[in-house]
Coordinates of C-alpha atoms and ligand atoms in Angstrom, one line a residue:
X30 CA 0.9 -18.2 -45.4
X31 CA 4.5 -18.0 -47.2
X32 CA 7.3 -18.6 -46.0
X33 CA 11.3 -18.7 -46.3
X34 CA 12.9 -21.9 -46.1
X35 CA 16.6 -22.1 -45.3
X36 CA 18.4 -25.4 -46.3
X37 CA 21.2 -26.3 -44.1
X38 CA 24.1 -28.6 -46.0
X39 CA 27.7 -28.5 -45.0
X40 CA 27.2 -25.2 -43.3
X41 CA 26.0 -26.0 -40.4
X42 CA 26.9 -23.1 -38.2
X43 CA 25.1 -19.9 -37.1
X44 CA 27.6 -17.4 -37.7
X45 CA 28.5 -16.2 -41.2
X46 CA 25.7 -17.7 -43.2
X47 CA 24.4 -15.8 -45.6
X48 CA 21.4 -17.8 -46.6
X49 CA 20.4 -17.3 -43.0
X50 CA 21.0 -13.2 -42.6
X51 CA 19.1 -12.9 -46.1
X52 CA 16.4 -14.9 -44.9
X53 CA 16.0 -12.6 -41.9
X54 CA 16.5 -9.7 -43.7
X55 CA 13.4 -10.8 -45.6
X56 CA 11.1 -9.7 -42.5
X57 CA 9.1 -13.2 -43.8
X58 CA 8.4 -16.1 -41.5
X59 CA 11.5 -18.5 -42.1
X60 CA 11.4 -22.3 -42.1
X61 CA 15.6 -23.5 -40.5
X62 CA 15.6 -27.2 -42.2
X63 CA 18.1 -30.2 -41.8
X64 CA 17.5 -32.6 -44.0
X65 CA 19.5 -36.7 -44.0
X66 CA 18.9 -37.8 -46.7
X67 CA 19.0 -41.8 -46.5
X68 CA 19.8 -42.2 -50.2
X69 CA 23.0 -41.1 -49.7
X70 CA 24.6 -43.5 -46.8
X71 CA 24.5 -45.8 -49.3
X72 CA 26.6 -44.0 -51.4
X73 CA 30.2 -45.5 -51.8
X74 CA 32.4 -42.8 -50.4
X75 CA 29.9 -42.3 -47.6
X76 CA 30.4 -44.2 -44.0
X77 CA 28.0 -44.0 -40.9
X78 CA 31.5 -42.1 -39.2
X79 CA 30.7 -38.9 -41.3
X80 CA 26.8 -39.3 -41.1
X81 CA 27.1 -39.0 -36.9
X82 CA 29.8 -36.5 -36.9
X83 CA 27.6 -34.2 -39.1
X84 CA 24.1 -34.9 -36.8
X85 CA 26.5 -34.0 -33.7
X86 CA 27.3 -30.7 -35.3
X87 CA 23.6 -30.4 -36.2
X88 CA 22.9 -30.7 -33.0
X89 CA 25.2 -28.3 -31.6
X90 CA 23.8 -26.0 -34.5
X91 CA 20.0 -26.4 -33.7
X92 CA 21.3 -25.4 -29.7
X93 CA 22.7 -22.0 -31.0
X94 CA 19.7 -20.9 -32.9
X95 CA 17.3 -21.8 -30.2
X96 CA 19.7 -19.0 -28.6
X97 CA 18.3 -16.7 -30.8
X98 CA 14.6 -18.3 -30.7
X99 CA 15.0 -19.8 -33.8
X100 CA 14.6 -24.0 -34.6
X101 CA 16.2 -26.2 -36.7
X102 CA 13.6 -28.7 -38.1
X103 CA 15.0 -32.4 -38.4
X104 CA 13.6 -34.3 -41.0
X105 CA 15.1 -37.8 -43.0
X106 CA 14.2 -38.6 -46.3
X107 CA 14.4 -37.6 -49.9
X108 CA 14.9 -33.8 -49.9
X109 CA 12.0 -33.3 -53.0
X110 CA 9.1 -35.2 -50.6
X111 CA 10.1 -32.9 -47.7
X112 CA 9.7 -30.1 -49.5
X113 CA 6.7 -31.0 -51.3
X114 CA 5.4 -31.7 -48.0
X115 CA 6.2 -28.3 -46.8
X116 CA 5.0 -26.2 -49.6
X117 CA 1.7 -28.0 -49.4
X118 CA 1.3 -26.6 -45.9
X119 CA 2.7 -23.3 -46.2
X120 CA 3.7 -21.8 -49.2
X121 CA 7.4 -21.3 -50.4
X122 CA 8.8 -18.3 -51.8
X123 CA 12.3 -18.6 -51.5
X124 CA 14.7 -21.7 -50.6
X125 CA 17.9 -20.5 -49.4
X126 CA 21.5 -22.5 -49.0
X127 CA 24.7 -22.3 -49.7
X128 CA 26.3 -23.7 -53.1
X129 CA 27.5 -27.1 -52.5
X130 CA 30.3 -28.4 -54.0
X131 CA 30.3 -32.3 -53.9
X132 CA 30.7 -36.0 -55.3
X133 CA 28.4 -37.1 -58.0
X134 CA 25.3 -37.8 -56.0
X135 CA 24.6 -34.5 -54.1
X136 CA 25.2 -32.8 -58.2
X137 CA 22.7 -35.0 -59.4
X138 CA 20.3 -34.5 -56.4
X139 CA 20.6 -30.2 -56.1
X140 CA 20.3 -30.7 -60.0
X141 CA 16.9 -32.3 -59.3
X142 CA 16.0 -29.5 -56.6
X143 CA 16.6 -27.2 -59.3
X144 CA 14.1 -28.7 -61.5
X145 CA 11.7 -28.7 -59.0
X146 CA 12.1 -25.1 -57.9
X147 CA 11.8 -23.9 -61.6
X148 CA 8.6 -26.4 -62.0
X149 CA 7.0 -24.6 -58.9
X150 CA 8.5 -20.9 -59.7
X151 CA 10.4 -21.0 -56.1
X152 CA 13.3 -19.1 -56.8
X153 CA 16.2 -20.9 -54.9
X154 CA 19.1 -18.8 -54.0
X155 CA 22.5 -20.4 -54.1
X156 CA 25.2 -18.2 -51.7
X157 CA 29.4 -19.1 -52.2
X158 CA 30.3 -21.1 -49.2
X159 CA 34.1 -20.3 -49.8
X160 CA 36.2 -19.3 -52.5
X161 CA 35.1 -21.6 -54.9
X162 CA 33.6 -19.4 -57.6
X163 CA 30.4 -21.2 -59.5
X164 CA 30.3 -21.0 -63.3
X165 CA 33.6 -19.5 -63.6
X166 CA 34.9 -19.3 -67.3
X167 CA 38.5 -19.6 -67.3
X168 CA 41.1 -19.9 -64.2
X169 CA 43.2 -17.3 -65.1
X170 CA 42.0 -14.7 -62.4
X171 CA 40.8 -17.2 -60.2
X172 CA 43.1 -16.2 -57.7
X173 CA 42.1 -12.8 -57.5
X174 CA 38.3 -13.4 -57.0
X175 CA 38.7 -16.1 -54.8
X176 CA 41.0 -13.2 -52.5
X177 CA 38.6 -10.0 -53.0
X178 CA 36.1 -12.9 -51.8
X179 CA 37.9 -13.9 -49.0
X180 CA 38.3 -10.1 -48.0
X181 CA 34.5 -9.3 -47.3
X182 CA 33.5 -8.6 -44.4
X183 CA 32.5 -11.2 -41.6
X184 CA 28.7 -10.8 -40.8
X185 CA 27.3 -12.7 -37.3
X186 CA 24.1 -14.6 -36.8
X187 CA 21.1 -12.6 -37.7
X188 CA 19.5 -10.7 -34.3
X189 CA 15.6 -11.3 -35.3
X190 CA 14.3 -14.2 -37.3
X191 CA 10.6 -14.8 -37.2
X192 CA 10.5 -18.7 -37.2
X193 CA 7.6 -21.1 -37.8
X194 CA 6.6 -23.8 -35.9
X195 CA 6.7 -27.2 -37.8
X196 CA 7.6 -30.6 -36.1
X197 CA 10.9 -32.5 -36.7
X198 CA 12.7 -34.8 -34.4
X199 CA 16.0 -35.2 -33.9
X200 CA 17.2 -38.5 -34.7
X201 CA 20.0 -40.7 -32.9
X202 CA 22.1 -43.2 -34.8
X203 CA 20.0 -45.7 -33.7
X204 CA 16.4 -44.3 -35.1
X205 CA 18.3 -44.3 -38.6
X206 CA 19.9 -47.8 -38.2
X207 CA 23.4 -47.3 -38.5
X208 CA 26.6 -47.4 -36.5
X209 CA 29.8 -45.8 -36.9
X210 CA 32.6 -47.3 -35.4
X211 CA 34.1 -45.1 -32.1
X212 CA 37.0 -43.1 -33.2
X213 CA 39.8 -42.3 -30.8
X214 CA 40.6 -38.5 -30.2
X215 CA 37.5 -37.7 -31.9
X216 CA 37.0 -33.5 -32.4
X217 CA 34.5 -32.2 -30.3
X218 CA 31.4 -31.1 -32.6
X219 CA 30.1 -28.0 -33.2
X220 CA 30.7 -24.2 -33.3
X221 CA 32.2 -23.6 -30.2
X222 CA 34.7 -26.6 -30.3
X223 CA 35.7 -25.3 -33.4
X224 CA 36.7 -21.4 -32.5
X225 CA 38.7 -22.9 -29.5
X226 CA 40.8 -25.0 -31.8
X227 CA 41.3 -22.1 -34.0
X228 CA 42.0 -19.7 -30.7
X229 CA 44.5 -22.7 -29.7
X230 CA 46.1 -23.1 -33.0
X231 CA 46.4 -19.0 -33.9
X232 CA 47.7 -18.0 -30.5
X233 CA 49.7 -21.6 -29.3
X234 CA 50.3 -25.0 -30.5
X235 CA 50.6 -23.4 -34.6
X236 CA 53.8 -22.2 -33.8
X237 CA 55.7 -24.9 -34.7
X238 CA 53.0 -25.8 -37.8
X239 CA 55.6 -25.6 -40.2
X240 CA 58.2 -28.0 -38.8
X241 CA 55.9 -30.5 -38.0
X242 CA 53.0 -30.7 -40.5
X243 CA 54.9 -33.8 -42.5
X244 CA 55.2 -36.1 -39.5
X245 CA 52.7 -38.2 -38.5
X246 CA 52.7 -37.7 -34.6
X247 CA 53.6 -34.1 -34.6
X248 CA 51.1 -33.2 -37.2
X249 CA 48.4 -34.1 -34.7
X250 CA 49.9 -31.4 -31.9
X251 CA 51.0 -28.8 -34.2
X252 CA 48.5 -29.2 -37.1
X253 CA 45.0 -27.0 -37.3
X254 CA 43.4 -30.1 -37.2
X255 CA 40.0 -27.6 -38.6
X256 CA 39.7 -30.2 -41.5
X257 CA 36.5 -32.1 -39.6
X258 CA 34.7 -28.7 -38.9
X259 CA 35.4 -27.0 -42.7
X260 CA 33.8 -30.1 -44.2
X261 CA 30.4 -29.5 -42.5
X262 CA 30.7 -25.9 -42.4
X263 CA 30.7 -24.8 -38.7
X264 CA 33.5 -22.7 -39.3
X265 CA 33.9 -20.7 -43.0
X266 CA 36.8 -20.3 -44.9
X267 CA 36.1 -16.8 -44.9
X268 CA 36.3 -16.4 -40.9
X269 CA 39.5 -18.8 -40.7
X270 CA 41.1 -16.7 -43.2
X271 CA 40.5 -13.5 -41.5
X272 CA 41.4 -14.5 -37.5
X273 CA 44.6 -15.7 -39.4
X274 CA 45.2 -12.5 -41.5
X275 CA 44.8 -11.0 -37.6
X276 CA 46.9 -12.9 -35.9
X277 CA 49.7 -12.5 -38.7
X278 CA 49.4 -8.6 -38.3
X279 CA 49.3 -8.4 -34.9
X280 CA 52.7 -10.4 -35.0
X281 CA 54.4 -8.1 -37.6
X282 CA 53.2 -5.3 -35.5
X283 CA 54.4 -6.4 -31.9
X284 CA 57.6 -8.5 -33.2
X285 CA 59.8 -7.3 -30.3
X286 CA 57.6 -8.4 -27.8
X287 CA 56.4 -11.8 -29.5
X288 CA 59.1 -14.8 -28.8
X289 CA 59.7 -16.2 -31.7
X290 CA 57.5 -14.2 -34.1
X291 CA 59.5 -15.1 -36.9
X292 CA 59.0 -18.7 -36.8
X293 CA 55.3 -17.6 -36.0
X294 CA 54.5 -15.5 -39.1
X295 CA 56.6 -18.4 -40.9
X296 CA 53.6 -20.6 -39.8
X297 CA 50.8 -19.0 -40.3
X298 CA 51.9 -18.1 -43.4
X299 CA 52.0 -21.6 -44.6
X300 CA 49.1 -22.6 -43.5
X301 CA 47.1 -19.6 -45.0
X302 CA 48.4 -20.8 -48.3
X303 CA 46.8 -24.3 -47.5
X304 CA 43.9 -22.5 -47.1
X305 CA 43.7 -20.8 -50.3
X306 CA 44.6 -24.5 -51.6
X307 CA 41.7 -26.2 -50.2
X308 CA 39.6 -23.7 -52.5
X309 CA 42.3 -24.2 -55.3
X310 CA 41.1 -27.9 -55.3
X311 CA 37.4 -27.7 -54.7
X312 CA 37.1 -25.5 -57.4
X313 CA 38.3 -28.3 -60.0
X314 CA 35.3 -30.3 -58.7
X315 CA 32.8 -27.7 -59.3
X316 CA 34.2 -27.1 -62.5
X317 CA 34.1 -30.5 -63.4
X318 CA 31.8 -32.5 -61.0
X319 CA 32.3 -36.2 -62.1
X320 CA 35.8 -36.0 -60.8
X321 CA 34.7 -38.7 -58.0
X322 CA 33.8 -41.2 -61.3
X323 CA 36.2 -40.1 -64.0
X324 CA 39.6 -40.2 -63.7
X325 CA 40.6 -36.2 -65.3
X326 CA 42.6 -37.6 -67.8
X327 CA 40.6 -41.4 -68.8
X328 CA 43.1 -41.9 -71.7
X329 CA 46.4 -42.4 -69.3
X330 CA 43.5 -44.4 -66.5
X331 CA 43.0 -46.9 -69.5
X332 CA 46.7 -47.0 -70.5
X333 CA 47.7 -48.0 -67.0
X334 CA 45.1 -51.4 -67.3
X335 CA 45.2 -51.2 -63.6
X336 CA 43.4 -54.2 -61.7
X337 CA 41.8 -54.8 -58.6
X338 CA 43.5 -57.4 -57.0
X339 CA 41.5 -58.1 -53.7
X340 CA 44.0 -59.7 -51.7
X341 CA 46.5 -56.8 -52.3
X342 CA 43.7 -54.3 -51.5
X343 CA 42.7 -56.1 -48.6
X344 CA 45.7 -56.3 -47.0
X345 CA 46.6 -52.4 -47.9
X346 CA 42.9 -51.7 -46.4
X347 CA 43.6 -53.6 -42.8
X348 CA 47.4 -52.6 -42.5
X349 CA 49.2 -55.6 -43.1
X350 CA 51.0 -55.0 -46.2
X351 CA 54.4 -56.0 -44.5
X352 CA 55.7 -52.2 -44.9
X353 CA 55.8 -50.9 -41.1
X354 CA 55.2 -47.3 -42.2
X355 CA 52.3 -48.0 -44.4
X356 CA 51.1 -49.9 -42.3
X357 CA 51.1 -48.1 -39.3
X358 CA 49.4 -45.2 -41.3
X359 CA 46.4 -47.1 -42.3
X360 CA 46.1 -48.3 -38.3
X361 CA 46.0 -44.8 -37.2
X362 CA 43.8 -43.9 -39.7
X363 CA 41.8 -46.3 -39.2
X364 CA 41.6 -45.5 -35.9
X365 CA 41.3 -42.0 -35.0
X366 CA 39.6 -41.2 -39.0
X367 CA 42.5 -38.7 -39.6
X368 CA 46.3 -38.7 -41.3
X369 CA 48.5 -35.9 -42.6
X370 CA 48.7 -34.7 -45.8
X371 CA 52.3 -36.3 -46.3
X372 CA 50.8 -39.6 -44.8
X373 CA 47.6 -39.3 -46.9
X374 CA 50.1 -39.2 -50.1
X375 CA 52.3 -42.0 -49.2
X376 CA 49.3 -44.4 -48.5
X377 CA 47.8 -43.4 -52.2
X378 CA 51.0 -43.4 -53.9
X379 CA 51.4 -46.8 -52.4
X380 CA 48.5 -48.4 -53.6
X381 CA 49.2 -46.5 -57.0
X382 CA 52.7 -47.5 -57.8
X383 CA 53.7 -50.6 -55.5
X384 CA 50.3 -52.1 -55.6
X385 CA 49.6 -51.3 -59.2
X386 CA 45.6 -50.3 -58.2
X387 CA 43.1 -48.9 -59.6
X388 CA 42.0 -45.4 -57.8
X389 CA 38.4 -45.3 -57.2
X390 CA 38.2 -47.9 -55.6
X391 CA 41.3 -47.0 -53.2
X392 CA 40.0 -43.2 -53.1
X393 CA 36.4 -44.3 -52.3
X394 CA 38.3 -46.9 -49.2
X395 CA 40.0 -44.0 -48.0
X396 CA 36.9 -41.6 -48.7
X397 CA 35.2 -43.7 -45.9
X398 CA 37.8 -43.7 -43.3
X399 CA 38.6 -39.9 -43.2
X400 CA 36.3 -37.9 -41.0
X401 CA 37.0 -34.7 -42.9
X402 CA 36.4 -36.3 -46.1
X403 CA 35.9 -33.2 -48.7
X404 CA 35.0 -34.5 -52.3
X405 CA 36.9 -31.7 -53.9
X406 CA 40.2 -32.3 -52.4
X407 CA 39.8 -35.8 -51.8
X408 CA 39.4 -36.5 -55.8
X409 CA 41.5 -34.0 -56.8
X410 CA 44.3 -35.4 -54.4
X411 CA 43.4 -39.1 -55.7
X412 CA 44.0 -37.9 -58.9
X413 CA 47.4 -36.7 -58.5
X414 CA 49.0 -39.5 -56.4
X415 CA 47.6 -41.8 -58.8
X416 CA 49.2 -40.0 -62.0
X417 CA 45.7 -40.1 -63.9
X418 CA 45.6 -36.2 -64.2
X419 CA 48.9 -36.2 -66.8
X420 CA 50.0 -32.9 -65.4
X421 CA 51.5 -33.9 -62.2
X422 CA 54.9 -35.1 -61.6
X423 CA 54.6 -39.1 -61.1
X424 CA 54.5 -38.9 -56.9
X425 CA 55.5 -42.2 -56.2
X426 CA 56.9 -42.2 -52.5
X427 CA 59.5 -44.8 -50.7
X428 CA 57.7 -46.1 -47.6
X429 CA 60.8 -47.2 -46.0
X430 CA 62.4 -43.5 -46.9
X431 CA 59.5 -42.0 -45.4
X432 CA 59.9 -44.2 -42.4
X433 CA 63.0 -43.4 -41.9
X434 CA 62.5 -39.7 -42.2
X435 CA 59.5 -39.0 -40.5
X436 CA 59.8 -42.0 -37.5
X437 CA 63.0 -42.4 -36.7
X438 CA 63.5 -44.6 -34.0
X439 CA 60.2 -46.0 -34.8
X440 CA 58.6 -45.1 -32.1
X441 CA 55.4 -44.6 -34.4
X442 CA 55.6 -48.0 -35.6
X443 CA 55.7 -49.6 -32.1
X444 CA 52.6 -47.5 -31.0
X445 CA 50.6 -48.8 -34.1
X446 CA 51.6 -52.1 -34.6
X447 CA 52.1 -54.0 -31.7
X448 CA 53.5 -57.2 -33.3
X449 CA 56.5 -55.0 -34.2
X450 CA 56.7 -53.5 -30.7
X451 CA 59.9 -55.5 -29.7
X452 CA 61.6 -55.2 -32.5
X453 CA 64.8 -53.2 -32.1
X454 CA 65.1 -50.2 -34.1
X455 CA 67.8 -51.5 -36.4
X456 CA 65.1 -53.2 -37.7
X457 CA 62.1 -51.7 -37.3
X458 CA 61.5 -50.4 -41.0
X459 CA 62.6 -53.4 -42.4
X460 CA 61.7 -56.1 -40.2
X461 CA 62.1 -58.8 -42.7
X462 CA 66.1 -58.5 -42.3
X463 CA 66.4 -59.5 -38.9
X464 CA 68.0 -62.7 -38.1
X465 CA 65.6 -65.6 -37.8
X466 CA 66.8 -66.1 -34.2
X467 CA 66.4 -62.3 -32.6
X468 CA 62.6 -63.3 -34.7
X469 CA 62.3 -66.3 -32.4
X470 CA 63.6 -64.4 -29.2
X471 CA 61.1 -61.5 -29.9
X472 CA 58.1 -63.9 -30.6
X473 CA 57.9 -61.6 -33.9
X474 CA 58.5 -64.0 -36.7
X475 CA 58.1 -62.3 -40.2
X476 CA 55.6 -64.5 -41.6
X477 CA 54.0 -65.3 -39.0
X478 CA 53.1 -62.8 -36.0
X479 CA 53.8 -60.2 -39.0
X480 CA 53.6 -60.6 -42.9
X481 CA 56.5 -60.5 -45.5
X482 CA 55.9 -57.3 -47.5
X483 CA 53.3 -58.2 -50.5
X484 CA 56.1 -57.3 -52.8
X485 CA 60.2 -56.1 -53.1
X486 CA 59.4 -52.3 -52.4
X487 CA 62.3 -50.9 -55.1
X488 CA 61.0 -52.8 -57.6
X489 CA 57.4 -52.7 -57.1
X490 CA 57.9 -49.1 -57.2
X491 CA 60.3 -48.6 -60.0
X492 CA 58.3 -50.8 -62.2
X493 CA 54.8 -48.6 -61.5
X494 CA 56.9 -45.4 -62.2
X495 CA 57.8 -47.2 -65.6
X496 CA 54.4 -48.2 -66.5
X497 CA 52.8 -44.7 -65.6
X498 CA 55.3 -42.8 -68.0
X499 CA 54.6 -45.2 -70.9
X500 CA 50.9 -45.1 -69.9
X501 CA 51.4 -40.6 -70.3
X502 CA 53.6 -41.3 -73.6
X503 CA 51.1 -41.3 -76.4
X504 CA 49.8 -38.5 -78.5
X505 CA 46.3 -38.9 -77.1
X506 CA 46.8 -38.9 -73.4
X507 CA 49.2 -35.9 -74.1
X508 CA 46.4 -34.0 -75.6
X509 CA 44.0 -34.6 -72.9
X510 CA 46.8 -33.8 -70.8
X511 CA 47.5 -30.4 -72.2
X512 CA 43.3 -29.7 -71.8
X513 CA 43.5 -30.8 -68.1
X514 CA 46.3 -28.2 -67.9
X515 CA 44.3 -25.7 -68.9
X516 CA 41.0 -26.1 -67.1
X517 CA 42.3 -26.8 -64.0
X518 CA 46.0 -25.8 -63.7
X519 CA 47.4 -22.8 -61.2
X520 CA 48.3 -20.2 -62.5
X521 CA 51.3 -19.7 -60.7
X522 CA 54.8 -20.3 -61.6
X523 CA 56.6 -22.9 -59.5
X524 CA 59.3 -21.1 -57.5
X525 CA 61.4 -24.4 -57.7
X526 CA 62.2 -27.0 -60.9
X527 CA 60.4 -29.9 -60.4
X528 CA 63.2 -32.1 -60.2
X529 CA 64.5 -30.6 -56.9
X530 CA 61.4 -30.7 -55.6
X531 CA 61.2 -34.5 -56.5
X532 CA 64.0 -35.1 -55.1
X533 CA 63.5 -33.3 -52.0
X534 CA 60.0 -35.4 -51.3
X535 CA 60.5 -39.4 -52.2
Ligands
FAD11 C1 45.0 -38.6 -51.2 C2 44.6 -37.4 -50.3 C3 43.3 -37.2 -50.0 C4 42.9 -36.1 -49.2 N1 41.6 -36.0 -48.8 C5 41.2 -34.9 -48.1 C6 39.8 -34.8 -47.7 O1 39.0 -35.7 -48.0 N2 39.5 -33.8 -46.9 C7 40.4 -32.8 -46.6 O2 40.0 -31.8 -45.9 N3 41.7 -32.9 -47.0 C8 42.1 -33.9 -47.7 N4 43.4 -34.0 -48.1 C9 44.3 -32.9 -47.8 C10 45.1 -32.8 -46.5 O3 45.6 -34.0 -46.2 C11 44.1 -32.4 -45.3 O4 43.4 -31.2 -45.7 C12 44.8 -32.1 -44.0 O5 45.6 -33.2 -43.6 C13 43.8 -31.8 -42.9 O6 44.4 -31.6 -41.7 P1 44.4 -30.1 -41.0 O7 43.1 -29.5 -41.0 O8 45.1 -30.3 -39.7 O9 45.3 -29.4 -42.0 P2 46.2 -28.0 -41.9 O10 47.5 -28.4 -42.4 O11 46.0 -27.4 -40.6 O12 45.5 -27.1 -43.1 C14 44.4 -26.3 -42.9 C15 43.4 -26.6 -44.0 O13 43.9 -26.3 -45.2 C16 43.4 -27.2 -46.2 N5 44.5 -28.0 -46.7 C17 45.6 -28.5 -46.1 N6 46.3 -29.2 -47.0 C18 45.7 -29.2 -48.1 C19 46.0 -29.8 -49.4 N7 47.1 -30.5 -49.6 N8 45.1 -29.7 -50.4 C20 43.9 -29.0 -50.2 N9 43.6 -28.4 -49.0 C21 44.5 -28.5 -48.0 C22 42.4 -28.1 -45.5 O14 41.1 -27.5 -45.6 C23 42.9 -28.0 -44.0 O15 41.9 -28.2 -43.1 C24 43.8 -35.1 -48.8 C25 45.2 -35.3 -49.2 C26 45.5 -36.4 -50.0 C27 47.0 -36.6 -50.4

């Protein structure tokens, strides 16, 4: 008997997969298989957090295909003895999936699944997950492909799929032996959970998404918050992209009767654009796919001589730097596994410039702590606030700026630190200037209930800005520089000098 086997990974939805319509459309017996793969919890961007969140959308997944009589078979271990194991009992003709773009282990390991397919002449068909375009030879019409992509039509789940039988439990947590810590204001998993927070963002709390997508409190109200669900794939970038392309039409169209449709289209304008940016950035991975273990420019990474100094990283890790802002950041992080992009910045630039340390290991921390964690943005965006891609501007943000801008009365602060919660707002971004005795009288002496800041912030910060230009100076980094630039660069023209823009942001 032959068979179809379709490999779920990061897509684990029902609608709009086209490994799972061609499978169907095969009119062969198909074989749904989800596959954890113990090898990689053990990676170092990987925590137990993002292993449950994706077996709760698998879940959800394997509910909505028994819908349509089909089952989604469960299995744990290395992906090349499973389907050993299955082609010995039946035999496979194709394996289907979608192209995965992700951090060094999963290239190595679909590398290997390659080999094996070729060794057993399975031909395994790859689909685009997005607009990230596979083997792509140059960038400059990258932006058209990735848009003709994104302008194909949506297709549903397949009507009739003639599924085999094969055992595989589903496995808690606990079967696998791990434990993720409980996150506050966790998403709900799965499919449906997802198209209700894109109903609720497209038709009401997106309104204001441009206003508030740089603060940390209103980012959480007015934000998509889609990021969880894109990373394992129960909503595509293609569907996303339409709904909004809808919703801004049907605005344009009924302006007189749509309060505020100004500010609307303003909106969901924006945030299409960050749309078409998270394939901008993914796309640099899959063109070069060590980007999780070398830096893109290595001659500016070794210039910098950057070191890990544990105490420094420990106390950036657990939010006790002494910097309220920061500080508060990496609490609700911690807590709730999500931050804004503005916030996700300023905690990298931080550890770049003030703390003077080295990226991997600060992008593989923060890997672990986001529940939407995306290699392709995350290095990509590691790379940047770090300045070891030479093309960027040096992003090295003022905390206490940022503080001040984004949490004005510190309200924030209070809420995520509760050793600051007394302290009055005169104070509250820099808490080491109070008087000793309002310290005493608050029962918050700096020091004691909270730290001194690990360094002077101004200088800490003007003295990394120094070192990264000198490390960015010489002939060789410039070189690789120039090469980064044209591999990876957009192709679009800023619309602003960079130097406003600067000035605008730290
Ligand atoms: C150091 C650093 C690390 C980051 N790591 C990740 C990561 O691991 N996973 C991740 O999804 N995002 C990452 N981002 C980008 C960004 O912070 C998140 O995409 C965003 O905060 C997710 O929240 P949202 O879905 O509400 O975003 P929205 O603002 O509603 O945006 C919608 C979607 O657009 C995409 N998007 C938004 N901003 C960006 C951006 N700057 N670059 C690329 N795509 C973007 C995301 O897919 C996002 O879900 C990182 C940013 C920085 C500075």
């Amino acid at each position: 008997m032959s068979i179809e086997v379709v490999w779920f990974k990061r897509d684990l939805r029902s609608r709009d997969h086209l490994p799972l319509i061609s499978a169907a459309l095969s009119g062969k017996d198909v074989l749904c298989l989800f596959v954890l793969e113990p090898e990689r919890f053990n990676q170092p961007d990987i925590d137990p957090i993002h292993i449950e969140w994706e077996l709760d959308c698998a879940i959800d997944l394997s509910k909505n295909l028994e819908n349509s009589g089909v089952s989604l078979h469960f299995k744990i271990g290395n992906i090349i003895d499973i389907l050993n194991e299955i082609n010995d009992k039946y035999e496979i003709t194709r394996l289907l999936s979608h192209e995965e773009t992700g951090n060094s282990w999963s290239y190595d390991r679909d590398n290997s699944v390659k080999k094996w397919c070729k060794s057993l002449k399975i031909e395994w068909c790859q689909y685009p997950n997005n607009g990230v375009i596979r083997n792509l030879k140059n960038r400059d019409f990258w932006t058209r492909e990735r848009n003709l992509r994104m302008r194909i039509p949506l297709s549903e789940s397949p009507i009739f799929i003639s599924t085999i039988n094969y055992n595989g439990k589903i496995p808690t947590m606990n079967d696998i032996g791990l434990n993720a810590k409980k996150l506050e204001n966790r998403p709900v998993p799965g499919e449906d959970a997802a198209f209700t927070r894109l109903n609720l963002f497209l038709n009401k709390s997106g309104e204001r998404y441009s206003t508030s997508i740089s603060s940390p409190t209103l980012s959480t109200k007015h934000g998509s918050g889609l990021s969880p669900y894109f990373t394992a794939g129960v909503l595509s970038m293609r569907r996303v992209v339409h709904e909004t392309s809808s919703r801004i039409e049907y605005i344009r169209k009924n302006k007189s009767q749509i309060k505020n449709s100004g500010v609307w289209i303003k909106s969901l304008s924006s945030f299409r654009k960050r749309l078409a940016w998270r394939c901008h950035f993914i796309q640099k991975l899959e063109t070069e796919p060590n980007l999780d273990i070398v830096a893109q420019n290595p001659v500016i990474e070794k210039n910098m001589m950057r070191i890990l100094d544990i105490n420094k990283f420990n106390h950036w890790k657990n939010g006790t730097t002494g910097w309220p802002f920061l500080d508060a950041c990496m609490r609700q992080l911690d807590a709730t596994g999500w931050i804004n992009f503005r916030m996700r910045a300023m905690i990298m630039s931080a550890a770049s410039y003030n703390l003077w340390l080295p990226w991997k290991e600060t992008g593989n921390f923060l890997a672990t702590q986001f529940l939407d964690y995306e290699p392709g943005i995350h290095w990509t965006q590691v790379g940047m606030q770090s300045g070891t891609t030479g093309i960027n501007t040096i992003r090295a943000y003022s905390m206490t700026k940022q503080g001040k801008d984004h949490d004005k009365n510190g309200d924030y602060i209070r809420k995520w630190i509760p050793e600051l919660s007394m302290v009055p707002t005169e104070y509250i971004h820099e808490p080491w200037l109070m008087p000793k005795e309002l310290q005493e009288n608050i029962m918050c002496r700096i020091g004691v209930e909270y730290p001194l800041p690990l360094t002077n912030e101004v200088e800490s910060r003007k003295e990394g800005i120094k070192r990264s230009y000198s490390a960015r100076s010489g002939e060789d980094a410039r070189r690789i520089s120039k090469r980064v630039l044209q591999v990876h660069g957009s192709r679009k023209r800023p619309r602003k000098k960079e130097s406003t823009i600067q000035k605008k942001l730290f």
